[in-house]
Each structure stands twice: as C-alpha cells, then as structure tokens.
CSV table of C-alpha atoms and ligand atoms in Angstrom, one decimal:
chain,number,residue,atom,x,y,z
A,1,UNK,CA,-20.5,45.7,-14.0
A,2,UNK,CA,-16.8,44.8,-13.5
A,3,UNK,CA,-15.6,45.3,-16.9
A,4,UNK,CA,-12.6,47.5,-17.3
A,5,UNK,CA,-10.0,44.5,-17.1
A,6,UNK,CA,-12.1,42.4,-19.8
A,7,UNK,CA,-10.1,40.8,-22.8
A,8,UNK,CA,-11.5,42.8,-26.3
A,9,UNK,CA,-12.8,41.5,-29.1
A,10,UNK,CA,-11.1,41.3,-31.9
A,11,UNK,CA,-14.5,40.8,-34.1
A,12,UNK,CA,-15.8,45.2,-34.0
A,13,UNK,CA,-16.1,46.1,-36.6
A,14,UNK,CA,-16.1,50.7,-36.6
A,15,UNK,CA,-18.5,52.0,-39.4
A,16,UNK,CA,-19.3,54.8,-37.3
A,17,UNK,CA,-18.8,58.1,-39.0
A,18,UNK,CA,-18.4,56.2,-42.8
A,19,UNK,CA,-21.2,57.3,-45.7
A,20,UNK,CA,-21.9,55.7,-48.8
A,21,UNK,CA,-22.9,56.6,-52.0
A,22,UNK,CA,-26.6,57.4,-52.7
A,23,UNK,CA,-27.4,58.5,-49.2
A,24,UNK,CA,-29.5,56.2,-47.0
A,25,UNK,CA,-32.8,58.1,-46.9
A,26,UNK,CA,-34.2,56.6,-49.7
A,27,UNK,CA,-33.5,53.1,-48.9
A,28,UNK,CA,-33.2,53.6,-44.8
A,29,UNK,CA,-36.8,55.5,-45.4
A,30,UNK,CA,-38.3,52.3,-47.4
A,31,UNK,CA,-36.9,50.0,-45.4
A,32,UNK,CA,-38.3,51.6,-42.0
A,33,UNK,CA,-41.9,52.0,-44.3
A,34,UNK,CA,-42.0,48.1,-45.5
A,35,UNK,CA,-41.0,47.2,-41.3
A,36,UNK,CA,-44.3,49.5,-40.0
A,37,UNK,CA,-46.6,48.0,-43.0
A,38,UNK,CA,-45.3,44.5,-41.6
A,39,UNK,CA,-46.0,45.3,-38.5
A,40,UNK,CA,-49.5,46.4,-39.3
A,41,UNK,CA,-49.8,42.9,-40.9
A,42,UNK,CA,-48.2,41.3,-38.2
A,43,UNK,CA,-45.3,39.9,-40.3
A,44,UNK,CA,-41.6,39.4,-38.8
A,45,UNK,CA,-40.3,42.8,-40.1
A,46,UNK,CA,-36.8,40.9,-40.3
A,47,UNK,CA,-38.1,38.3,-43.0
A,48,UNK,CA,-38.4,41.6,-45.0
A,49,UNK,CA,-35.5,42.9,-44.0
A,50,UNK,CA,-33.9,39.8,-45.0
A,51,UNK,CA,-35.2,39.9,-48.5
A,52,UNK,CA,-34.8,44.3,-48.5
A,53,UNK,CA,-31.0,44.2,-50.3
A,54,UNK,CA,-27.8,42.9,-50.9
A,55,UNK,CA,-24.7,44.1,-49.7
A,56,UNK,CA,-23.2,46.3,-52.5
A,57,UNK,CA,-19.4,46.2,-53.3
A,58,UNK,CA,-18.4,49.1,-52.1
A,59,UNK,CA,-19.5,51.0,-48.9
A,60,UNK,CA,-18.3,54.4,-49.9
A,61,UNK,CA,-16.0,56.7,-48.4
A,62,UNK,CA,-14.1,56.5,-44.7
A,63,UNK,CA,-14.4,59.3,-43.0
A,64,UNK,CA,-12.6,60.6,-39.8
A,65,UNK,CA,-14.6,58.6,-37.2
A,66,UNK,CA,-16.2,60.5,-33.7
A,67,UNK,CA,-13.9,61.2,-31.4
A,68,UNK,CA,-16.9,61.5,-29.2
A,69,UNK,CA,-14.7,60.2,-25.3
A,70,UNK,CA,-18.1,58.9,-23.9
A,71,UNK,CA,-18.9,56.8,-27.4
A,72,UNK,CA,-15.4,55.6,-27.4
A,73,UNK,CA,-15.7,54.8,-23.7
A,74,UNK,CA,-19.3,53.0,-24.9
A,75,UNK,CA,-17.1,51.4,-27.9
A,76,UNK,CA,-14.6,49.9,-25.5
A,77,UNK,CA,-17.4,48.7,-23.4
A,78,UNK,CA,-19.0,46.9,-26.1
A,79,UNK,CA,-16.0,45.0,-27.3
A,80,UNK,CA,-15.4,43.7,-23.9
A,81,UNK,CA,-18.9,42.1,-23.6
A,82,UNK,CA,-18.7,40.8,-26.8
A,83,UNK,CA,-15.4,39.3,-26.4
A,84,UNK,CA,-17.0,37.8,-22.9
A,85,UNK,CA,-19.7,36.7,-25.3
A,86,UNK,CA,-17.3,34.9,-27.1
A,87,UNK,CA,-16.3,32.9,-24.2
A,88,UNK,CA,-19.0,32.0,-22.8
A,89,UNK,CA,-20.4,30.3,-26.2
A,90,UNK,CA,-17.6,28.9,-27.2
A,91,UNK,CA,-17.4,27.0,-23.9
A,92,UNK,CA,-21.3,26.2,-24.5
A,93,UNK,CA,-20.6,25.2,-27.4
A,94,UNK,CA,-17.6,23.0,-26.9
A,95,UNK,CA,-19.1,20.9,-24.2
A,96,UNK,CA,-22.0,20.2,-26.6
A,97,UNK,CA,-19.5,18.8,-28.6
A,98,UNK,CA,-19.3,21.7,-31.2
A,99,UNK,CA,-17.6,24.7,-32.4
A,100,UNK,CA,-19.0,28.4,-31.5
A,101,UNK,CA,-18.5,30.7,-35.0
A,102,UNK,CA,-18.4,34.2,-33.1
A,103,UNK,CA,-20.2,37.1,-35.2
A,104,UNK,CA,-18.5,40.3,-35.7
A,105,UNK,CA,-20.2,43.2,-34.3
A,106,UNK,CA,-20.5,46.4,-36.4
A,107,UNK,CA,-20.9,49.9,-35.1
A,108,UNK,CA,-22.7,52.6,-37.1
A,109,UNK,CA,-23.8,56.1,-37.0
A,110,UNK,CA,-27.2,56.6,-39.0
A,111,UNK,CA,-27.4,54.1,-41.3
A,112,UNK,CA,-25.8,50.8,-42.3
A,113,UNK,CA,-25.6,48.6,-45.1
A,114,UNK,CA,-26.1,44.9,-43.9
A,115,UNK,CA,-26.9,41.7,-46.2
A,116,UNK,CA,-30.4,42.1,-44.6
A,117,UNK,CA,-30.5,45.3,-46.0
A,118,UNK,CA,-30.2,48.9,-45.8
A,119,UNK,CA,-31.0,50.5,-42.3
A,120,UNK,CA,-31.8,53.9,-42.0
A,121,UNK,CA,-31.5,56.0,-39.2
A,122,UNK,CA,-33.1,55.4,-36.0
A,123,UNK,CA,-32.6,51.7,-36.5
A,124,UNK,CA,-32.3,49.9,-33.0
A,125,UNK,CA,-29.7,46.9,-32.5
A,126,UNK,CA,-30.6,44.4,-35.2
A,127,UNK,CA,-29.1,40.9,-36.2
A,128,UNK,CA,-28.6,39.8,-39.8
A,129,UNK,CA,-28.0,36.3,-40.0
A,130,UNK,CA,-27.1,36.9,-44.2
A,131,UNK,CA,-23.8,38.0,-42.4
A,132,UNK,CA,-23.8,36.7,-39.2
A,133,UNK,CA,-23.3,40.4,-38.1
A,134,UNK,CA,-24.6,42.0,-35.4
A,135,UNK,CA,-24.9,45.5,-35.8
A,136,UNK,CA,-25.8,48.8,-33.5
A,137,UNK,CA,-25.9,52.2,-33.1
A,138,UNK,CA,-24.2,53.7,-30.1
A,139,UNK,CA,-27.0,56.4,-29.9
A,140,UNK,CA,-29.6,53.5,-29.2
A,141,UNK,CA,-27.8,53.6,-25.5
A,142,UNK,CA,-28.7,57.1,-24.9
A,143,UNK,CA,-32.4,56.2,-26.2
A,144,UNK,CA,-32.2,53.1,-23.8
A,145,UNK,CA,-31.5,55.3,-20.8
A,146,UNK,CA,-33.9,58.6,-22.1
A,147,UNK,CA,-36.5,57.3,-23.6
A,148,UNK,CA,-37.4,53.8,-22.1
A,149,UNK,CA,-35.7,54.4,-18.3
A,150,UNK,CA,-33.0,51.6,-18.8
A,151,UNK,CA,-29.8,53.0,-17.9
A,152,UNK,CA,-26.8,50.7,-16.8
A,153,UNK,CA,-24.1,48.9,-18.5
A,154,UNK,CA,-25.6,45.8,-17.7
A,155,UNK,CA,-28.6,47.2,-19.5
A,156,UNK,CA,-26.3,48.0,-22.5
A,157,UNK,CA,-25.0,44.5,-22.3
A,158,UNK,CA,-28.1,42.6,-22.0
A,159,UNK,CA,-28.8,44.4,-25.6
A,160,UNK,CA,-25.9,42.5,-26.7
A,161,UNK,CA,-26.2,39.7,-25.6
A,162,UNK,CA,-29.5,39.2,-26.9
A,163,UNK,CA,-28.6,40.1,-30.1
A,164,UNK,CA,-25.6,37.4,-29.9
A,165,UNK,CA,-28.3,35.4,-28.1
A,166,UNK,CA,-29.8,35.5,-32.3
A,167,UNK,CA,-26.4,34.1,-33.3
A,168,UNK,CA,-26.8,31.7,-31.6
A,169,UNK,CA,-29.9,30.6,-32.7
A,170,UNK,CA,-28.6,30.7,-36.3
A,171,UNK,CA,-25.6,28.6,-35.9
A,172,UNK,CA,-28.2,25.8,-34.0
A,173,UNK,CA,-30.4,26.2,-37.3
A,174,UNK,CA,-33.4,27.4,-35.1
A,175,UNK,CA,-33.7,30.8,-36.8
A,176,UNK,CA,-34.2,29.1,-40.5
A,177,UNK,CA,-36.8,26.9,-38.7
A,178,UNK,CA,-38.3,29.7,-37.7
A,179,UNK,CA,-38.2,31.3,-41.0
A,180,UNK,CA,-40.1,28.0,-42.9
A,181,UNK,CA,-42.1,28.2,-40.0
A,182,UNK,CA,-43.1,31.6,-40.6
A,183,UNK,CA,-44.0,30.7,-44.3
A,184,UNK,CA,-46.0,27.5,-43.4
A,185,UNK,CA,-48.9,29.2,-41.1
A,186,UNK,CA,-50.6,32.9,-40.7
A,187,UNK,CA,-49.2,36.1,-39.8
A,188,UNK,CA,-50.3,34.9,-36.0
A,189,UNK,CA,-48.7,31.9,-36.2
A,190,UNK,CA,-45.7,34.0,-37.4
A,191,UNK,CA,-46.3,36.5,-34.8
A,192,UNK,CA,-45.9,33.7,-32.0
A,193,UNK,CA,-43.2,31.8,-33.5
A,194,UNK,CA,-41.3,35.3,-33.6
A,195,UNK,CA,-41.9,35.9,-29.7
A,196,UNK,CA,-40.6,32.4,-28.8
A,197,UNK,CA,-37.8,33.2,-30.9
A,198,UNK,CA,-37.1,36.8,-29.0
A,199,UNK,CA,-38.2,35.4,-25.3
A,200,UNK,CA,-35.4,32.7,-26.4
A,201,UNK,CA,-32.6,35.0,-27.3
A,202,UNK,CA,-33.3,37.0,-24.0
A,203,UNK,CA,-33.1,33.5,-22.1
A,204,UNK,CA,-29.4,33.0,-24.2
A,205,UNK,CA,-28.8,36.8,-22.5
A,206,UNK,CA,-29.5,35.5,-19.0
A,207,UNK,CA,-27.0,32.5,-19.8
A,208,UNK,CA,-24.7,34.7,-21.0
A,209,UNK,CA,-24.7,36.7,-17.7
A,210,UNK,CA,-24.7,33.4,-15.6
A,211,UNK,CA,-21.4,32.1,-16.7
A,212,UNK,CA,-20.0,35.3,-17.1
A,213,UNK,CA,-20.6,35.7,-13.6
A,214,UNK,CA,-19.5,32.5,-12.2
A,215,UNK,CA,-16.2,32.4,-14.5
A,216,UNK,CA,-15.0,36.5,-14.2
A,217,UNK,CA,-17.7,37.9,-11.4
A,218,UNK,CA,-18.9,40.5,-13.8
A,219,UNK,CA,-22.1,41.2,-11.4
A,220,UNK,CA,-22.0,43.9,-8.7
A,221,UNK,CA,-24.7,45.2,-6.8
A,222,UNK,CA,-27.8,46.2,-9.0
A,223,UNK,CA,-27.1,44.6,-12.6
A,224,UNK,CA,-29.5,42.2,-12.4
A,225,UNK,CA,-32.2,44.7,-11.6
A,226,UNK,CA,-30.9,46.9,-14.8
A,227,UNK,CA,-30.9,44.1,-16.6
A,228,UNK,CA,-34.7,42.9,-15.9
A,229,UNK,CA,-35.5,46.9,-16.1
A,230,UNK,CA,-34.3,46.9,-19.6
A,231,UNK,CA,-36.0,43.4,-20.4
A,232,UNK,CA,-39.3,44.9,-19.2
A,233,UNK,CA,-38.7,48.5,-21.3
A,234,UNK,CA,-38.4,47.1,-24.4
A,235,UNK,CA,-41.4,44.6,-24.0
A,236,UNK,CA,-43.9,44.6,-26.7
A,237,UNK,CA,-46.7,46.3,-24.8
A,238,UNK,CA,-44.4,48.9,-23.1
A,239,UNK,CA,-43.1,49.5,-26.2
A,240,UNK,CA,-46.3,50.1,-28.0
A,241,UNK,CA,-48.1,52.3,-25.2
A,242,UNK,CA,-44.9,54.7,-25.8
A,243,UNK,CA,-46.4,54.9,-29.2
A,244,UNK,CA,-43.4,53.4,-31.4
A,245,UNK,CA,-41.5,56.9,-31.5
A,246,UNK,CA,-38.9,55.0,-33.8
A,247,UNK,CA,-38.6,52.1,-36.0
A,248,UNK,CA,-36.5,48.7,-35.0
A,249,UNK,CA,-36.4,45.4,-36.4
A,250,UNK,CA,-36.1,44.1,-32.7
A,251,UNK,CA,-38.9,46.3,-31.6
A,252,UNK,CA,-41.8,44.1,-32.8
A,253,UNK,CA,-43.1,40.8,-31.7
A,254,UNK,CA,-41.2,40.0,-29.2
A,255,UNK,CA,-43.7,39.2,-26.2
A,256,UNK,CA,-44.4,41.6,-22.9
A,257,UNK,CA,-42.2,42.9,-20.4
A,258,UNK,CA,-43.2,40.4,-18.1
A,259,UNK,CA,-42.3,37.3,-20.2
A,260,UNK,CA,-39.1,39.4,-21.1
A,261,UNK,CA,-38.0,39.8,-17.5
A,262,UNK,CA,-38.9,35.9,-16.5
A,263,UNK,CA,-37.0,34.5,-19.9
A,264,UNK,CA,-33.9,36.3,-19.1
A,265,UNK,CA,-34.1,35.5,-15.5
A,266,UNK,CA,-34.9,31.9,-16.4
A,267,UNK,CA,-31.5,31.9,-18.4
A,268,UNK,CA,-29.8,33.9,-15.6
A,269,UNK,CA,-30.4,31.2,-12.5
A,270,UNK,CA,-30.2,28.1,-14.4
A,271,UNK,CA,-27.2,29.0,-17.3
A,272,UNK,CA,-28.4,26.0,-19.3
A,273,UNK,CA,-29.3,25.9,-22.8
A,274,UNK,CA,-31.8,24.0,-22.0
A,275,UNK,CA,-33.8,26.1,-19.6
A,276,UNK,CA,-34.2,27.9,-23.1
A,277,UNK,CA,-36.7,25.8,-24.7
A,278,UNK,CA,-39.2,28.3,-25.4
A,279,UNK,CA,-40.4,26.3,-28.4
A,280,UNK,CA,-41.1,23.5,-26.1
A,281,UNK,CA,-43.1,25.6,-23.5
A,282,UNK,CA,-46.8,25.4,-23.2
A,283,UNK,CA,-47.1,28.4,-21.4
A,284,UNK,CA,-44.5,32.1,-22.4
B,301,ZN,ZN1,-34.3,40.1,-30.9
C-alpha cells in the first residue's frame, strides 16, 4: 500500500500503555465468559456487550506509553487509513446529501474501557456504537499475520475499515434496526441478521478501498489478494476449525470466508453503497 505520504487523523485516540483502577481481569474475564455463553446460544455477543457497562469517570492513571518503533510505525499506519476513511465517507456521504460524523479510533494495550463495556485482554478490533468509537489492539496485527496467515497492510487496513464500515451503519440507523431486529425473532434469526450486518461492513471495506484507490492510488501489486486473504481468515468457519484460541466481539456470526471474500470484493469493483444491500439479497 502507498501510504507514507497520507494525511493523519486527527480522531486516535493513544490508550496504549494506560491502566485503570480495579484491574481488568475481573470485568475483561466476565465480559469474555458472557461473549462465549452468547455464542453457545447463538446471541450477538455485542448486544451483550452493549448492555456489559458504562463508561466510568475516570480511566485511571497515564502511564509512559510503548515506545515499541514497529507499534509506533503500526500507530502511524493506522491513523493514515483512518483519516483516508474519513475522506472517502464524508465524500459518500455528501453526495447522498448528508454529513459523515467520523469516529475516533482508540488504541489499547490489554484492556479498554468502552461504553459497550469493559474488554479484557485478547479482545480483537471491536466497534461500540454507545461511543461511536472504534477501538483495537495493535497486538491483534501480529495475531492477524501468526495465527490466521493474513499479513499485509492492506490486511491491517481492511480490519479498519470494516470496523468504520460499522460506523457507518450506525450513522444510516441500520445497526439499531438490526438491534430491534435481533429482539423481535430467535437466536437464528439474530444469528442471520448479525452476518448480513458483518458481510455489509466488509462490502463498506471494499468501498472504502475503491475510492481510496481511484482518488490517491493507494493499491500496488498484491493488496487485493491480502485483503481477500484476511476476509477469508477471519470467516466464521475458518475461524471456528482453529478452535476460537481467543475471544472477539467481531469473531462470531459473521458468515464464511467465502461470502467474506465476495462482499468485500463486491464493494471493491462496484464502490457503491448500494452494491451493499446485504439485507436486500436473497442469496449471502
Ligand atoms: Zn464486524
């Protein structure tokens, strides 16, 4: 990815390296318990990570962040996608005739207090919409590349932009549809209307990556195929043959690697919101 010369966001936020009072493993432990009982019963571990906590008042003490070079390097990275993010929504957005809201984007080491919640420790990338924050831990990257064979900054941005892909969704209103949704039928009916939901934000990634291309030529020579890697690692049944080594709120329900890979690329050749219907689509 061409990336270096990238305007930064202004909206990342650096909680790596900060504890807070208490400790997390009580709450990070319960948290990660309540997500693998909800996943047993096939409910969106988010709607219960919605309802896990509120954001206390204060977040405890600052502490000298990492000067890890290759997490700063990440750090940098990050801000420059999300900033590209930014301005490829807000264009979106604009010639829908509305305003794009950009998220802030928090970085944490361990565990992180959200309005969803408290997340422990091996928490993947997660979105909150109680905050409109997106939050993530650099480590994940490392796990990305290790664990599940995605390694690439375009793999590290697609994570992103999905994740802003769930912003998204919140600022059209589809996530709290979603939510009643969820209420309204059975745990499969949640189960499905969670996929859609996922497959959509990874179509918003492949848009993302489609204008980001055309306007600033981000793409070189074997992105896409990182990105569609990663979107097929982190599939639902990939996922679960590697036997869930660690707990994520964006690790459940969220349809195969081969729906992934076609959502994103769906979003990625057509760069229209509305190729992203997933709702609408008889067939994932
Ligand atoms: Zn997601």
């Amino acid at each position: 990815m061409r990336w270096g010369s990238g305007r930064r966001s202004d909206n990342v936020e650096d909680r790596r390296g900060l504890s807070f009072p208490g400790g997390y493993a009580g709450g990070g432990i319960g948290v990660v318990v309540i997500a693998l009982i909800a996943m047993f019963f096939g409910v969106d571990p988010r709607v219960i990570l919605d309802g896990a906590g509120q954001l206390g008042g204060s977040s405890g003490q600052q502490q000298a962040a990492p000067t890890d070079p290759a997490q700063d390097r990440l750090k940098d990275f990050v801000s420059v996608v999300l900033a590209d993010t930014e301005d490829t929504w807000t264009d979106v957005f604009r010639r829908g005739g509305s305003q794009y809201v950009a998220p802030r984007l928090v970085l944490f080491s361990g565990a992180v207090q959200s309005a969803c919640g408290r997340a422990g420790a091996a928490v993947g990338p997660f979105y909150c919409p109680g905050d409109q924050q997106v939050y993530i831990d650099l480590d994940f990257y490392r796990m990305l590349e290790q664990r599940f064979g995605a390694p690439g900054d375009f793999a590290q941005a697609y994570v992103i932009a999905h994740e802003v892909g769930h912003h998204v969704q919140n600022l059209l209103g589809i996530s709290e549809k979603v939510r009643a949704g969820s209420h309204r039928g059975g745990p499969e009916h949640a189960n499905q209307l969670s996929v859609r939901q996922e497959l959509q934000a990874d179509c918003f990634a492949g848009l993302w990556a489609n204008h980001s291309n055309r306007s600033r030529k981000i793409l070189e020579v074997g992105d896409v195929e990182e990105g569609l890697n990663a979107a097929a690692a982190i599939g639902d049944d990939r996922l679960q043959k590697k036997g869930l080594g660690y707990v994520a709120p964006e690790s459940f329900t969220h349809g195969s690697s081969e729906q992934r890979v076609r959502w994103f690329k769906r979003g990625l050749d057509s760069g229209e919101l509305k190729a992203c219907d997933t709702f609408a689509a008889s067939r994932l």
